[in-house]
Amino acid sequence: MKSLEELAAIREKMKGKVVLREGSGDIRVVVGMATCGIAAGARPVLNAFVEGVNNEGLTEKVTVSQTGCIGVCQYEPVVEIFEAGKDKVTYVKMTPEKAAEVIEKHLKGGEVVSKYTIAAAVE
Amino acid sequence: MKELSLNILDIAQNSVKAGASVIKIDLDESDETLGIAITDNGCGMTEEQVASVMDPFFTTRTTRNVGLGVPLLKMEAEQTGGGISVESSVSEENHGTVIKALFYKNHIDFIPLGDIVSTVSALIQGAPGIDWVFTHKKGEGSVELDTAEIRAVLGDDVRLDEYEVIKWIEDYLKEGYDSLT
């Protein structure tokens, strides 16, 4: 059974990490979670990013957050990636599988996955 | 929506945007009915706003004139023979909103609840500073989670949206549901 002792252990483990995280978050992954996004499948996409970023050990430099309607409802689920000094990248019609590819190539490798961007979708 | 848990995620996001510090999600399930209540202490709505919130062409957003969250929930409840109610107050000492929906589960148009654990974890991940109180009563049993209790153990240093904490919450809820069946 899950116990509060386990939570206390998480607290002890995280104490050192919290200090490390100060001033980090160089890359922000933002998932649109308004009615349009949720109906189109944003929840599993969000979960895929949260889990994938953790599993790939990227939590020091990548933060995953949620926002409302990004304004292009027909392309939901939409994910925006903000990185200091670079143009914002907007990924559209996302799925957990595409999220895994974006984590691998973009967040880890620094290479934009052009085929999933809004620019490719409107062409 | 494919699952009612997605409607809950959507409606509760409105409570987050309303500036609530406590959001309660109560599910009350019998063999025949499913009641959903989402209660917040956010800024609330005026009588006029409550009257128009069922209208899909009403929204407080300024970027466009469509708000589908509440109308969708209303339609999904009514198509099972149920319905929804919205109560809200903007008074200084007691502001907030309660949205209740009743579904008849045996109706052919009843949409399943779906993955409520993912909904609760997504809400906490998105707004870790809010106190989330989740209760799902099912027959004699219940699954309950109050993030204030979790925060009391974690202290101020560890945020609720840390991956390990979110994972613990998901596993805790899944265990709760396993023990119900």
Coordinates of N, CA and C in Angstrom, one line a residue, chain A residues 4-116:
Chain A
L4 N 2.2 7.3 3.7 CA 2.7 8.6 3.9 C 4.2 8.6 4.2
E5 N 4.7 7.4 4.7 CA 6.2 7.3 4.9 C 6.9 7.4 3.6
E6 N 6.3 6.8 2.5 CA 6.9 6.9 1.2 C 7.0 8.4 0.8
L7 N 6.0 9.2 1.1 CA 6.1 10.6 0.7 C 7.2 11.3 1.5
A8 N 7.3 10.9 2.8 CA 8.4 11.5 3.6 C 9.8 11.2 3.0
A9 N 9.9 9.9 2.5 CA 11.1 9.5 1.8 C 11.4 10.3 0.6
I10 N 10.3 10.6 -0.2 CA 10.4 11.5 -1.4 C 10.9 12.9 -1.0
R11 N 10.4 13.4 0.1 CA 10.8 14.7 0.6 C 12.3 14.7 0.9
E12 N 12.8 13.7 1.6 CA 14.2 13.6 1.9 C 15.1 13.6 0.7
K13 N 14.6 12.8 -0.3 CA 15.3 12.6 -1.5 C 15.4 13.9 -2.4
M14 N 14.3 14.6 -2.3 CA 14.1 15.8 -3.2 C 14.9 17.0 -2.6
K15 N 15.2 17.0 -1.3 CA 15.8 18.2 -0.7 C 17.0 18.7 -1.4
G16 N 17.9 17.8 -1.8 CA 19.1 18.2 -2.5 C 18.8 18.7 -3.9
K17 N 17.8 18.1 -4.6 CA 17.5 18.4 -5.9 C 16.8 19.7 -6.1
V18 N 16.1 20.1 -5.1 CA 15.3 21.4 -5.1 C 16.3 22.6 -5.3
V19 N 17.4 22.5 -4.6 CA 18.4 23.5 -4.7 C 19.0 23.6 -6.1
L20 N 19.2 22.4 -6.7 CA 19.8 22.3 -8.1 C 18.8 23.0 -9.1
R21 N 17.5 22.8 -8.8 CA 16.5 23.3 -9.8 C 16.4 24.8 -9.9
E22 N 16.9 25.5 -8.8 CA 16.8 26.9 -8.8 C 17.5 27.5 -10.1
G23 N 16.8 28.4 -10.8 CA 17.4 29.0 -11.9 C 17.5 28.1 -13.2
S24 N 16.9 26.9 -13.1 CA 16.9 26.0 -14.2 C 15.6 26.2 -15.0
G25 N 15.3 25.2 -15.8 CA 14.1 25.4 -16.7 C 14.4 26.2 -17.9
D26 N 15.5 25.8 -18.6 CA 15.9 26.5 -19.8 C 14.9 26.4 -20.9
I27 N 14.2 25.2 -20.9 CA 13.3 24.9 -22.0 C 11.9 24.7 -21.3
R28 N 10.9 25.4 -21.9 CA 9.5 25.2 -21.4 C 8.6 24.5 -22.4
V29 N 8.0 23.4 -22.0 CA 7.1 22.7 -22.8 C 5.7 23.1 -22.3
V30 N 4.9 23.6 -23.2 CA 3.6 24.1 -22.8 C 2.5 23.4 -23.6
V31 N 1.6 22.7 -22.9 CA 0.5 21.9 -23.5 C -0.8 22.7 -23.4
G32 N -1.5 22.9 -24.5 CA -2.8 23.5 -24.5 C -3.9 22.6 -23.9
M33 N -4.5 23.0 -22.8 CA -5.4 22.2 -22.0 C -6.8 22.9 -21.9
A34 N -7.2 23.6 -22.9 CA -8.6 24.1 -22.9 C -9.5 23.0 -23.4
T35 N -10.8 23.3 -23.5 CA -11.8 22.3 -23.9 C -11.4 21.7 -25.2
C36 N -10.9 22.5 -26.2 CA -10.6 22.0 -27.5 C -9.4 21.1 -27.4
G37 N -8.4 21.4 -26.6 CA -7.2 20.5 -26.5 C -7.6 19.2 -25.8
I38 N -8.3 19.3 -24.7 CA -8.7 18.1 -23.9 C -9.5 17.2 -24.8
A39 N -10.5 17.7 -25.6 CA -11.4 16.9 -26.4 C -10.6 16.2 -27.5
A40 N -9.5 16.9 -27.9 CA -8.7 16.3 -29.0 C -7.6 15.3 -28.5
G41 N -7.4 15.2 -27.2 CA -6.5 14.2 -26.7 C -5.2 14.8 -26.0
A42 N -5.4 16.0 -25.4 CA -4.2 16.7 -24.8 C -3.7 16.0 -23.5
R43 N -4.7 15.3 -22.8 CA -4.3 14.7 -21.5 C -3.2 13.7 -21.6
P44 N -3.4 12.7 -22.5 CA -2.3 11.7 -22.7 C -1.0 12.3 -23.3
V45 N -1.1 13.4 -24.0 CA 0.1 14.0 -24.6 C 0.8 14.7 -23.4
L46 N 0.1 15.4 -22.5 CA 0.7 16.0 -21.3 C 1.4 14.9 -20.5
N47 N 0.7 13.8 -20.2 CA 1.3 12.7 -19.4 C 2.5 12.2 -20.1
A48 N 2.5 12.1 -21.4 CA 3.7 11.5 -22.1 C 4.9 12.5 -21.9
F49 N 4.7 13.8 -22.0 CA 5.8 14.7 -21.8 C 6.3 14.7 -20.3
V50 N 5.3 14.7 -19.4 CA 5.7 14.7 -18.0 C 6.6 13.4 -17.7
E51 N 6.1 12.3 -18.2 CA 6.8 11.0 -17.9 C 8.1 10.9 -18.7
G52 N 8.0 11.3 -20.0 CA 9.2 11.2 -20.8 C 10.3 12.1 -20.4
V53 N 10.0 13.3 -20.0 CA 11.0 14.3 -19.5 C 11.7 13.7 -18.3
N54 N 10.9 13.1 -17.4 CA 11.5 12.5 -16.2 C 12.3 11.3 -16.5
N55 N 11.8 10.4 -17.4 CA 12.5 9.2 -17.7 C 13.8 9.4 -18.4
E56 N 13.9 10.5 -19.2 CA 15.1 10.8 -19.9 C 16.0 11.7 -19.1
G57 N 15.7 11.9 -17.9 CA 16.6 12.7 -17.0 C 16.7 14.2 -17.4
L58 N 15.6 14.7 -17.9 CA 15.7 16.1 -18.4 C 15.1 17.1 -17.5
T59 N 14.7 16.7 -16.3 CA 13.9 17.6 -15.4 C 14.7 18.8 -15.0
E60 N 16.0 18.7 -15.0 CA 16.8 19.9 -14.6 C 16.7 21.1 -15.6
K61 N 16.5 20.7 -16.9 CA 16.5 21.8 -17.9 C 15.1 22.0 -18.6
V62 N 14.2 21.0 -18.4 CA 12.9 21.1 -19.1 C 11.8 21.2 -18.0
T63 N 10.9 22.2 -18.2 CA 9.7 22.2 -17.4 C 8.5 22.0 -18.3
V64 N 7.5 21.2 -17.8 CA 6.3 20.9 -18.6 C 5.2 21.6 -17.9
S65 N 4.4 22.5 -18.6 CA 3.3 23.2 -18.0 C 2.1 23.2 -18.9
Q66 N 1.0 23.7 -18.3 CA -0.2 23.7 -19.1 C -0.7 25.1 -19.3
T67 N -1.4 25.3 -20.4 CA -2.1 26.6 -20.7 C -3.5 26.4 -21.2
G68 N -4.1 27.5 -21.5 CA -5.5 27.4 -22.0 C -5.5 27.2 -23.5
C69 N -6.4 27.8 -24.2 CA -6.5 27.7 -25.6 C -5.5 28.5 -26.3
I70 N -4.7 27.9 -27.2 CA -3.6 28.5 -27.9 C -4.1 29.3 -29.1
G71 N -5.3 28.9 -29.5 CA -6.0 29.7 -30.6 C -6.1 29.0 -31.9
V72 N -5.5 27.8 -32.0 CA -5.6 27.1 -33.3 C -6.3 25.7 -33.0
C73 N -7.6 25.8 -32.6 CA -8.3 24.7 -32.1 C -8.3 23.5 -33.1
Q74 N -8.3 23.8 -34.4 CA -8.4 22.7 -35.4 C -7.1 21.9 -35.4
Y75 N -6.0 22.4 -34.8 CA -4.8 21.7 -34.8 C -4.4 21.0 -33.5
E76 N -5.4 21.1 -32.5 CA -5.2 20.5 -31.2 C -5.0 19.0 -31.3
P77 N -4.3 18.3 -30.4 CA -3.5 18.9 -29.3 C -2.3 19.7 -29.8
V78 N -2.1 20.9 -29.2 CA -1.0 21.7 -29.6 C 0.0 21.8 -28.4
V79 N 1.3 21.8 -28.8 CA 2.3 21.9 -27.8 C 3.3 22.9 -28.2
E80 N 3.6 23.9 -27.4 CA 4.6 24.9 -27.7 C 5.9 24.7 -26.9
I81 N 7.0 24.9 -27.6 CA 8.3 24.7 -26.9 C 9.0 26.1 -27.0
F82 N 9.3 26.6 -25.8 CA 10.0 27.9 -25.6 C 11.4 27.6 -25.1
E83 N 12.4 28.2 -25.8 CA 13.8 28.1 -25.4 C 14.5 29.4 -25.5
A84 N 15.2 29.8 -24.5 CA 15.8 31.1 -24.5 C 16.7 31.3 -25.8
G85 N 16.5 32.4 -26.4 CA 17.4 32.7 -27.6 C 17.0 32.0 -28.9
K86 N 15.9 31.3 -28.8 CA 15.4 30.6 -30.0 C 14.0 30.9 -30.3
D87 N 13.5 30.7 -31.6 CA 12.1 30.9 -31.9 C 11.3 29.9 -31.2
K88 N 10.0 30.3 -30.9 CA 9.1 29.3 -30.3 C 8.8 28.3 -31.4
V89 N 8.7 27.0 -31.0 CA 8.3 25.9 -31.9 C 6.9 25.5 -31.5
T90 N 5.9 25.4 -32.5 CA 4.6 25.0 -32.2 C 4.3 23.6 -32.9
Y91 N 4.1 22.6 -32.1 CA 3.8 21.3 -32.6 C 2.3 21.1 -32.6
V92 N 1.8 20.5 -33.6 CA 0.3 20.4 -33.7 C -0.1 18.9 -33.9
K93 N -1.4 18.7 -33.6 CA -2.0 17.3 -33.8 C -1.1 16.3 -33.1
M94 N -0.8 16.6 -31.9 CA 0.2 15.7 -31.2 C -0.5 14.5 -30.6
T95 N 0.4 13.4 -30.5 CA 0.0 12.2 -29.8 C 1.1 11.8 -28.8
P96 N 0.8 10.8 -27.9 CA 1.9 10.4 -27.1 C 3.1 9.9 -27.9
E97 N 2.9 9.2 -29.0 CA 4.0 8.7 -29.8 C 4.8 9.8 -30.4
K98 N 4.1 10.9 -30.9 CA 4.9 12.0 -31.4 C 5.6 12.7 -30.3
A99 N 5.0 12.8 -29.1 CA 5.7 13.4 -28.0 C 7.0 12.7 -27.7
A100 N 7.0 11.4 -27.7 CA 8.2 10.6 -27.5 C 9.3 11.0 -28.5
E101 N 8.9 11.2 -29.7 CA 9.9 11.6 -30.8 C 10.4 13.0 -30.5
V102 N 9.5 13.9 -30.1 CA 9.9 15.3 -29.8 C 10.9 15.3 -28.6
I103 N 10.6 14.5 -27.6 CA 11.5 14.4 -26.5 C 12.9 14.0 -26.9
E104 N 12.9 12.9 -27.7 CA 14.2 12.3 -28.1 C 15.0 13.3 -29.0
K105 N 14.3 13.8 -30.1 CA 15.0 14.6 -31.1 C 15.2 16.1 -30.7
H106 N 14.1 16.7 -30.2 CA 14.1 18.1 -29.9 C 14.7 18.4 -28.5
L107 N 14.1 17.8 -27.5 CA 14.5 18.2 -26.1 C 15.9 17.6 -25.8
K108 N 16.1 16.4 -26.3 CA 17.5 15.8 -26.0 C 18.5 16.2 -27.1
G109 N 18.1 16.2 -28.3 CA 19.0 16.4 -29.4 C 19.1 17.8 -30.0
G110 N 18.2 18.7 -29.6 CA 18.2 20.0 -30.0 C 17.7 20.2 -31.5
E111 N 17.1 19.2 -32.0 CA 16.7 19.3 -33.5 C 15.2 19.3 -33.5
V112 N 14.7 20.4 -34.2 CA 13.2 20.5 -34.3 C 12.7 19.4 -35.2
V113 N 11.6 18.8 -34.8 CA 10.9 17.7 -35.6 C 9.9 18.4 -36.6
S114 N 10.5 18.9 -37.7 CA 9.7 19.8 -38.6 C 8.4 19.2 -39.0
K115 N 8.3 17.9 -39.2 CA 7.1 17.3 -39.8 C 5.9 17.5 -38.9
Y116 N 6.1 17.7 -37.6 CA 5.0 17.9 -36.7 C 4.7 19.3 -36.4

